């Protein structure tokens, strides 16, 4: 049981080849995330850690993904619907039900 040593401030500019500096350090995986805008967020995860698919861009805060060509697109937020939208939805739902009922009736009559 190792004592929790806390997170030591990582040295800036230690270079990419930091693996040999301490043999007993947990292996780290460098993961790069790209956001929709194209910002690059680079993180390092312990080898054993689960690397999340999406990370918040450190620059603009948009969701950033590991696939540069397919950054996660922020889902349009639509928590609010107007009354009219509700009415429309319900109406189309009712229409669909009528259509279904008609189709069923037709099926039954031909059977
Ligand atoms: Zn960004």
Short mmCIF file of N, CA, C and O and ligand atoms in Angstrom, two decimals:
data_model
loop_
_atom_site.label_atom_id
_atom_site.label_comp_id
_atom_site.label_asym_id
_atom_site.label_seq_id
_atom_site.Cartn_x
_atom_site.Cartn_y
_atom_site.Cartn_z
N UNK A 1 0.85 -1.20 0.00
CA UNK A 1 0.00 0.00 0.00
C UNK A 1 0.88 1.25 0.00
O UNK A 1 1.54 1.56 0.97
N UNK A 2 0.92 1.89 -1.08
CA UNK A 2 1.72 3.10 -1.16
C UNK A 2 0.93 4.25 -0.55
O UNK A 2 -0.28 4.32 -0.68
N UNK A 3 1.66 5.07 0.10
CA UNK A 3 0.99 6.24 0.65
C UNK A 3 0.62 7.17 -0.48
O UNK A 3 1.39 7.34 -1.43
N UNK A 4 -0.52 7.73 -0.34
CA UNK A 4 -0.92 8.68 -1.37
C UNK A 4 0.00 9.88 -1.30
O UNK A 4 0.07 10.57 -0.29
N UNK A 5 0.73 10.08 -2.34
CA UNK A 5 1.69 11.17 -2.34
C UNK A 5 1.08 12.44 -2.91
O UNK A 5 1.72 13.45 -2.99
N UNK A 6 -0.16 12.32 -3.28
CA UNK A 6 -0.79 13.49 -3.86
C UNK A 6 -0.28 13.71 -5.26
O UNK A 6 0.56 12.97 -5.75
N UNK A 7 -0.79 14.70 -5.87
CA UNK A 7 -0.36 14.98 -7.23
C UNK A 7 0.76 16.00 -7.19
O UNK A 7 0.57 17.12 -6.71
N UNK A 8 1.90 15.56 -7.63
CA UNK A 8 3.01 16.52 -7.68
C UNK A 8 2.86 17.39 -8.90
O UNK A 8 2.45 16.91 -9.95
N UNK A 9 3.19 18.60 -8.75
CA UNK A 9 3.11 19.48 -9.90
C UNK A 9 4.02 18.95 -10.98
O UNK A 9 5.19 18.67 -10.75
N UNK A 10 3.44 18.74 -12.12
CA UNK A 10 4.26 18.20 -13.20
C UNK A 10 5.21 19.27 -13.69
O UNK A 10 4.84 20.43 -13.80
N UNK A 11 6.40 18.84 -13.98
CA UNK A 11 7.38 19.80 -14.43
C UNK A 11 7.06 20.24 -15.85
O UNK A 11 6.74 19.42 -16.70
N UNK A 12 7.18 21.49 -16.06
CA UNK A 12 6.91 21.99 -17.39
C UNK A 12 8.15 21.82 -18.24
O UNK A 12 9.26 22.09 -17.80
N UNK A 13 7.94 21.33 -19.43
CA UNK A 13 9.06 21.22 -20.36
C UNK A 13 9.95 20.04 -20.08
O UNK A 13 11.14 20.07 -20.37
N UNK A 14 9.40 18.99 -19.51
CA UNK A 14 10.22 17.82 -19.24
C UNK A 14 10.40 16.97 -20.48
O UNK A 14 11.13 16.01 -20.47
N UNK A 15 9.71 17.34 -21.52
CA UNK A 15 9.88 16.59 -22.77
C UNK A 15 9.00 15.37 -22.81
O UNK A 15 8.47 14.94 -21.79
N UNK A 16 8.86 14.84 -23.99
CA UNK A 16 7.96 13.70 -24.16
C UNK A 16 8.55 12.40 -23.63
O UNK A 16 7.83 11.47 -23.31
N UNK A 17 9.86 12.33 -23.51
CA UNK A 17 10.46 11.08 -23.08
C UNK A 17 10.63 11.07 -21.58
O UNK A 17 11.74 11.06 -21.05
N UNK A 18 9.56 11.08 -20.88
CA UNK A 18 9.68 11.15 -19.43
C UNK A 18 9.62 9.80 -18.77
O UNK A 18 9.64 9.70 -17.55
N UNK A 19 9.55 8.76 -19.54
CA UNK A 19 9.29 7.46 -18.97
C UNK A 19 10.45 6.90 -18.16
O UNK A 19 10.26 6.20 -17.19
N UNK A 20 11.64 7.22 -18.59
CA UNK A 20 12.78 6.62 -17.93
C UNK A 20 13.19 7.37 -16.67
O UNK A 20 14.09 6.96 -15.97
N UNK A 21 12.52 8.46 -16.40
CA UNK A 21 12.95 9.25 -15.26
C UNK A 21 12.72 8.50 -13.94
O UNK A 21 13.49 8.58 -13.01
N UNK A 22 11.67 7.75 -13.87
CA UNK A 22 11.40 6.97 -12.67
C UNK A 22 10.87 5.61 -13.08
O UNK A 22 9.82 5.51 -13.68
N UNK A 23 11.60 4.63 -12.74
CA UNK A 23 11.22 3.29 -13.17
C UNK A 23 9.93 2.81 -12.56
O UNK A 23 9.19 2.05 -13.18
N UNK A 24 9.62 3.26 -11.38
CA UNK A 24 8.45 2.72 -10.72
C UNK A 24 7.20 3.58 -10.93
O UNK A 24 6.17 3.32 -10.35
N UNK A 25 7.35 4.61 -11.72
CA UNK A 25 6.18 5.45 -11.98
C UNK A 25 5.18 4.68 -12.83
O UNK A 25 5.57 3.87 -13.67
N UNK A 26 3.93 4.90 -12.58
CA UNK A 26 2.91 4.22 -13.38
C UNK A 26 3.05 4.65 -14.82
O UNK A 26 3.33 5.80 -15.12
N UNK A 27 2.87 3.69 -15.70
CA UNK A 27 2.94 4.02 -17.12
C UNK A 27 1.84 5.01 -17.45
O UNK A 27 0.73 4.94 -16.94
N UNK A 28 2.20 5.91 -18.29
CA UNK A 28 1.22 6.93 -18.66
C UNK A 28 0.91 6.84 -20.14
O UNK A 28 1.79 6.53 -20.93
N UNK A 29 -0.32 7.10 -20.42
CA UNK A 29 -0.73 7.11 -21.81
C UNK A 29 -1.06 8.55 -22.18
O UNK A 29 -1.83 9.20 -21.50
N UNK A 30 -0.44 8.99 -23.23
CA UNK A 30 -0.74 10.34 -23.70
C UNK A 30 -1.97 10.26 -24.60
O UNK A 30 -2.01 9.46 -25.52
N UNK A 31 -2.93 11.07 -24.28
CA UNK A 31 -4.16 11.06 -25.08
C UNK A 31 -4.42 12.48 -25.57
O UNK A 31 -4.27 13.44 -24.81
N UNK A 32 -4.75 12.56 -26.82
CA UNK A 32 -5.03 13.86 -27.40
C UNK A 32 -6.50 13.96 -27.73
O UNK A 32 -7.10 13.02 -28.27
N UNK A 33 -7.06 15.08 -27.40
CA UNK A 33 -8.47 15.33 -27.71
C UNK A 33 -8.58 16.54 -28.64
O UNK A 33 -7.85 17.51 -28.47
N UNK A 34 -9.48 16.43 -29.56
CA UNK A 34 -9.75 17.55 -30.44
C UNK A 34 -11.18 18.00 -30.26
O UNK A 34 -12.11 17.16 -30.26
N UNK A 35 -11.36 19.28 -30.16
CA UNK A 35 -12.73 19.77 -30.05
C UNK A 35 -13.21 20.18 -31.44
O UNK A 35 -12.47 20.16 -32.42
N UNK A 36 -14.45 20.55 -31.48
CA UNK A 36 -15.08 20.90 -32.75
C UNK A 36 -14.34 22.04 -33.45
O UNK A 36 -14.25 22.09 -34.67
N UNK A 37 -13.82 22.93 -32.68
CA UNK A 37 -13.14 24.10 -33.25
C UNK A 37 -11.75 23.72 -33.75
O UNK A 37 -11.21 24.35 -34.64
N UNK A 38 -11.18 22.66 -33.20
CA UNK A 38 -9.86 22.24 -33.62
C UNK A 38 -8.80 22.44 -32.55
O UNK A 38 -7.62 22.27 -32.82
N UNK A 39 -9.22 22.84 -31.39
CA UNK A 39 -8.26 22.97 -30.29
C UNK A 39 -7.74 21.59 -29.91
O UNK A 39 -8.45 20.59 -30.01
N UNK A 40 -6.52 21.58 -29.47
CA UNK A 40 -5.92 20.32 -29.06
C UNK A 40 -5.74 20.34 -27.55
O UNK A 40 -5.18 21.27 -26.98
N UNK A 41 -6.27 19.32 -26.93
CA UNK A 41 -6.09 19.16 -25.50
C UNK A 41 -5.33 17.87 -25.27
O UNK A 41 -5.78 16.80 -25.67
N UNK A 42 -4.18 17.97 -24.67
CA UNK A 42 -3.39 16.77 -24.43
C UNK A 42 -3.40 16.43 -22.96
O UNK A 42 -3.18 17.29 -22.10
N UNK A 43 -3.66 15.19 -22.71
CA UNK A 43 -3.73 14.72 -21.34
C UNK A 43 -2.92 13.46 -21.20
O UNK A 43 -2.62 12.78 -22.16
N UNK A 44 -2.59 13.18 -19.97
CA UNK A 44 -1.90 11.91 -19.70
C UNK A 44 -2.70 11.15 -18.68
O UNK A 44 -3.10 11.69 -17.66
N UNK A 45 -2.90 9.92 -18.99
CA UNK A 45 -3.63 9.07 -18.06
C UNK A 45 -2.74 7.93 -17.61
O UNK A 45 -1.88 7.47 -18.37
N UNK A 46 -2.96 7.49 -16.42
CA UNK A 46 -2.26 6.30 -15.96
C UNK A 46 -2.67 5.14 -16.86
O UNK A 46 -3.79 5.09 -17.35
N UNK A 47 -1.74 4.26 -17.05
CA UNK A 47 -1.98 3.15 -17.95
C UNK A 47 -3.22 2.36 -17.53
O UNK A 47 -3.93 1.80 -18.35
N UNK A 48 -3.45 2.32 -16.26
CA UNK A 48 -4.56 1.52 -15.75
C UNK A 48 -5.87 2.27 -15.77
O UNK A 48 -6.92 1.68 -15.59
N UNK A 49 -5.80 3.56 -15.96
CA UNK A 49 -7.02 4.36 -15.91
C UNK A 49 -7.82 4.18 -17.19
O UNK A 49 -7.27 3.92 -18.26
N UNK A 50 -9.08 4.32 -17.03
CA UNK A 50 -9.94 4.25 -18.20
C UNK A 50 -9.94 5.61 -18.88
O UNK A 50 -10.22 6.62 -18.25
N UNK A 51 -9.60 5.61 -20.12
CA UNK A 51 -9.50 6.88 -20.85
C UNK A 51 -10.88 7.24 -21.38
O UNK A 51 -11.48 6.48 -22.13
N UNK A 52 -11.38 8.37 -20.95
CA UNK A 52 -12.71 8.76 -21.42
C UNK A 52 -12.71 9.10 -22.90
O UNK A 52 -11.71 9.55 -23.44
N UNK A 53 -13.81 8.85 -23.53
CA UNK A 53 -13.93 9.12 -24.96
C UNK A 53 -14.02 10.62 -25.23
O UNK A 53 -13.59 11.10 -26.26
N UNK A 54 -14.61 11.30 -24.31
CA UNK A 54 -14.84 12.73 -24.52
C UNK A 54 -14.28 13.49 -23.34
O UNK A 54 -14.41 13.09 -22.19
N UNK A 55 -13.63 14.57 -23.66
CA UNK A 55 -13.06 15.42 -22.63
C UNK A 55 -13.44 16.85 -22.93
O UNK A 55 -13.64 17.21 -24.09
N UNK A 56 -13.51 17.64 -21.90
CA UNK A 56 -13.86 19.03 -22.14
C UNK A 56 -12.63 19.77 -22.64
O UNK A 56 -11.55 19.68 -22.06
N UNK A 57 -12.80 20.47 -23.73
CA UNK A 57 -11.69 21.22 -24.30
C UNK A 57 -11.17 22.21 -23.27
O UNK A 57 -11.94 22.93 -22.64
N UNK A 58 -9.84 22.22 -23.12
CA UNK A 58 -9.27 23.08 -22.09
C UNK A 58 -9.27 24.53 -22.51
O UNK A 58 -8.99 25.41 -21.72
N UNK A 59 -9.55 24.76 -23.78
CA UNK A 59 -9.49 26.13 -24.26
C UNK A 59 -10.88 26.76 -24.32
O UNK A 59 -11.12 27.84 -23.81
N UNK A 60 -11.80 26.06 -24.96
CA UNK A 60 -13.11 26.67 -25.14
C UNK A 60 -14.22 25.94 -24.38
O UNK A 60 -15.33 26.44 -24.29
N UNK A 61 -13.93 24.76 -23.85
CA UNK A 61 -14.92 24.10 -23.02
C UNK A 61 -15.89 23.23 -23.79
O UNK A 61 -16.74 22.57 -23.19
N UNK A 62 -15.74 23.19 -25.10
CA UNK A 62 -16.59 22.31 -25.88
C UNK A 62 -16.15 20.87 -25.66
O UNK A 62 -15.02 20.62 -25.30
N UNK A 63 -17.05 19.94 -25.91
CA UNK A 63 -16.64 18.55 -25.80
C UNK A 63 -15.60 18.22 -26.86
O UNK A 63 -15.75 18.60 -28.02
N UNK A 64 -14.55 17.56 -26.44
CA UNK A 64 -13.49 17.19 -27.36
C UNK A 64 -13.36 15.68 -27.38
O UNK A 64 -13.49 15.02 -26.36
N UNK A 65 -13.11 15.15 -28.58
CA UNK A 65 -13.04 13.70 -28.73
C UNK A 65 -11.66 13.27 -29.19
O UNK A 65 -10.81 14.09 -29.51
N UNK A 66 -11.47 11.98 -29.22
CA UNK A 66 -10.15 11.44 -29.54
C UNK A 66 -9.96 11.29 -31.04
O UNK A 66 -8.86 11.00 -31.49
N UNK A 67 -11.00 11.42 -31.79
CA UNK A 67 -10.89 11.32 -33.24
C UNK A 67 -10.86 12.73 -33.82
O UNK A 67 -11.84 13.46 -33.76
N UNK A 68 -9.70 13.05 -34.37
CA UNK A 68 -9.53 14.42 -34.87
C UNK A 68 -10.54 14.75 -35.96
O UNK A 68 -11.00 15.89 -36.08
N UNK A 69 -10.84 13.76 -36.77
CA UNK A 69 -11.73 14.02 -37.90
C UNK A 69 -13.20 14.04 -37.50
O UNK A 69 -14.04 14.53 -38.23
N UNK A 70 -13.48 13.47 -36.36
CA UNK A 70 -14.87 13.43 -35.92
C UNK A 70 -15.01 13.89 -34.48
O UNK A 70 -15.27 13.09 -33.58
N UNK A 71 -14.81 15.16 -34.28
CA UNK A 71 -14.96 15.66 -32.92
C UNK A 71 -16.43 15.59 -32.52
O UNK A 71 -17.32 15.68 -33.37
N UNK A 72 -16.67 15.38 -31.26
CA UNK A 72 -18.07 15.32 -30.83
C UNK A 72 -18.76 16.66 -31.06
O UNK A 72 -18.21 17.72 -30.76
N UNK A 73 -19.91 16.59 -31.61
CA UNK A 73 -20.66 17.81 -31.86
C UNK A 73 -21.59 18.03 -30.69
O UNK A 73 -22.28 17.12 -30.25
N UNK A 74 -21.54 19.22 -30.22
CA UNK A 74 -22.39 19.52 -29.08
C UNK A 74 -23.85 19.41 -29.49
O UNK A 74 -24.27 20.05 -30.44
N UNK A 75 -24.54 18.57 -28.79
CA UNK A 75 -25.94 18.36 -29.13
C UNK A 75 -26.71 19.65 -28.92
O UNK A 75 -26.51 20.34 -27.93
N UNK A 76 -27.52 19.97 -29.89
CA UNK A 76 -28.33 21.18 -29.71
C UNK A 76 -29.21 21.05 -28.49
O UNK A 76 -29.91 20.06 -28.32
N UNK A 77 -29.12 22.03 -27.66
CA UNK A 77 -29.85 21.95 -26.41
C UNK A 77 -31.28 22.46 -26.64
O UNK A 77 -31.48 23.57 -27.10
N UNK A 78 -32.22 21.59 -26.37
CA UNK A 78 -33.61 21.99 -26.55
C UNK A 78 -34.45 21.51 -25.37
O UNK A 78 -35.30 20.65 -25.50
N UNK A 79 -34.15 22.05 -24.23
CA UNK A 79 -34.91 21.59 -23.06
C UNK A 79 -36.28 22.24 -22.99
O UNK A 79 -37.15 21.79 -22.27
N UNK A 80 -36.41 23.29 -23.76
CA UNK A 80 -37.65 24.05 -23.66
C UNK A 80 -38.47 23.90 -24.92
O UNK A 80 -37.98 24.12 -26.03
N UNK A 81 -39.69 23.54 -24.78
CA UNK A 81 -40.57 23.46 -25.93
C UNK A 81 -41.72 24.41 -25.73
O UNK A 81 -42.25 24.53 -24.63
N UNK A 82 -42.07 25.01 -26.82
CA UNK A 82 -43.21 25.90 -26.73
C UNK A 82 -44.49 25.09 -26.70
O UNK A 82 -44.52 23.92 -27.07
N UNK A 83 -45.53 25.71 -26.28
CA UNK A 83 -46.82 25.03 -26.24
C UNK A 83 -47.21 24.55 -27.63
O UNK A 83 -47.73 23.45 -27.81
N UNK A 84 -46.90 25.39 -28.60
CA UNK A 84 -47.25 25.03 -29.98
C UNK A 84 -46.54 23.75 -30.41
O UNK A 84 -47.11 22.89 -31.08
N UNK A 85 -45.28 23.63 -30.01
CA UNK A 85 -44.54 22.43 -30.37
C UNK A 85 -45.19 21.19 -29.76
O UNK A 85 -45.28 20.15 -30.38
N UNK A 86 -45.62 21.35 -28.52
CA UNK A 86 -46.28 20.22 -27.88
C UNK A 86 -47.55 19.85 -28.63
O UNK A 86 -47.85 18.69 -28.86
N UNK A 87 -48.29 20.87 -29.01
CA UNK A 87 -49.54 20.63 -29.72
C UNK A 87 -49.26 19.92 -31.03
O UNK A 87 -49.92 18.95 -31.39
N UNK A 88 -48.24 20.40 -31.73
CA UNK A 88 -47.91 19.79 -33.01
C UNK A 88 -47.51 18.33 -32.82
O UNK A 88 -47.93 17.47 -33.58
N UNK A 89 -46.69 18.09 -31.83
CA UNK A 89 -46.24 16.73 -31.60
C UNK A 89 -47.43 15.83 -31.30
O UNK A 89 -47.54 14.72 -31.79
N UNK A 90 -48.29 16.33 -30.46
CA UNK A 90 -49.42 15.50 -30.08
C UNK A 90 -50.32 15.26 -31.28
O UNK A 90 -50.87 14.19 -31.45
N UNK A 91 -50.45 16.29 -32.11
CA UNK A 91 -51.33 16.13 -33.25
C UNK A 91 -50.77 15.06 -34.20
O UNK A 91 -51.49 14.20 -34.68
N UNK A 92 -49.47 15.15 -34.46
CA UNK A 92 -48.89 14.17 -35.38
C UNK A 92 -48.97 12.78 -34.78
O UNK A 92 -49.11 11.80 -35.48
N UNK A 93 -48.88 12.74 -33.46
CA UNK A 93 -49.00 11.44 -32.81
C UNK A 93 -50.41 10.89 -33.02
O UNK A 93 -50.59 9.72 -33.34
N UNK A 94 -51.38 11.75 -32.85
CA UNK A 94 -52.76 11.33 -33.03
C UNK A 94 -53.00 10.91 -34.47
O UNK A 94 -53.67 9.91 -34.74
N UNK A 95 -52.42 11.65 -35.39
CA UNK A 95 -52.57 11.30 -36.80
C UNK A 95 -51.96 9.93 -37.07
O UNK A 95 -52.52 9.12 -37.80
N UNK A 96 -50.81 9.70 -36.47
CA UNK A 96 -50.16 8.42 -36.67
C UNK A 96 -51.04 7.30 -36.14
O UNK A 96 -51.13 6.22 -36.73
N UNK A 97 -51.69 7.56 -35.03
CA UNK A 97 -52.55 6.54 -34.46
C UNK A 97 -53.74 6.25 -35.37
O UNK A 97 -54.15 5.11 -35.54
N UNK A 98 -54.26 7.31 -35.94
CA UNK A 98 -55.39 7.12 -36.85
C UNK A 98 -54.95 6.31 -38.06
O UNK A 98 -55.63 5.38 -38.49
N UNK A 99 -53.81 6.67 -38.60
CA UNK A 99 -53.30 5.95 -39.76
C UNK A 99 -53.09 4.48 -39.43
O UNK A 99 -53.44 3.59 -40.22
N UNK A 100 -52.56 4.26 -38.25
CA UNK A 100 -52.31 2.88 -37.84
C UNK A 100 -53.63 2.14 -37.71
O UNK A 100 -53.78 0.99 -38.16
N UNK A 101 -54.59 2.79 -37.10
CA UNK A 101 -55.89 2.15 -36.92
C UNK A 101 -56.53 1.84 -38.27
O UNK A 101 -57.10 0.76 -38.46
N UNK A 102 -56.39 2.77 -39.20
CA UNK A 102 -56.94 2.53 -40.54
C UNK A 102 -56.25 1.36 -41.21
O UNK A 102 -56.89 0.50 -41.83
N UNK A 103 -54.96 1.33 -41.08
CA UNK A 103 -54.19 0.25 -41.70
C UNK A 103 -54.59 -1.09 -41.10
O UNK A 103 -54.76 -2.09 -41.82
N UNK A 104 -54.77 -1.09 -39.79
CA UNK A 104 -55.17 -2.33 -39.15
C UNK A 104 -56.56 -2.77 -39.60
O UNK A 104 -56.81 -3.94 -39.86
N UNK A 105 -57.43 -1.80 -39.70
CA UNK A 105 -58.80 -2.11 -40.14
C UNK A 105 -58.79 -2.68 -41.55
O UNK A 105 -59.51 -3.64 -41.85
N UNK A 106 -57.92 -2.09 -42.38
CA UNK A 106 -57.83 -2.59 -43.74
C UNK A 106 -57.30 -4.02 -43.77
O UNK A 106 -57.79 -4.88 -44.50
N UNK A 107 -56.33 -4.25 -42.94
CA UNK A 107 -55.75 -5.60 -42.86
C UNK A 107 -56.81 -6.61 -42.45
O UNK A 107 -56.93 -7.69 -43.00
N UNK A 108 -57.57 -6.20 -41.43
CA UNK A 108 -58.57 -7.13 -40.92
C UNK A 108 -59.65 -7.40 -41.96
O UNK A 108 -60.16 -8.50 -42.08
N UNK A 109 -60.02 -6.35 -42.72
CA UNK A 109 -61.10 -6.53 -43.69
C UNK A 109 -60.67 -7.40 -44.86
O UNK A 109 -61.48 -8.09 -45.47
N UNK A 110 -59.39 -7.37 -45.17
CA UNK A 110 -58.92 -8.17 -46.30
C UNK A 110 -58.61 -9.59 -45.88
O UNK A 110 -58.63 -10.50 -46.70
N UNK A 111 -58.37 -9.76 -44.60
CA UNK A 111 -57.98 -11.10 -44.15
C UNK A 111 -59.17 -12.07 -44.18
O UNK A 111 -60.28 -11.67 -43.97
ZN1 LIG B 1 -11.85 24.04 -28.06
#
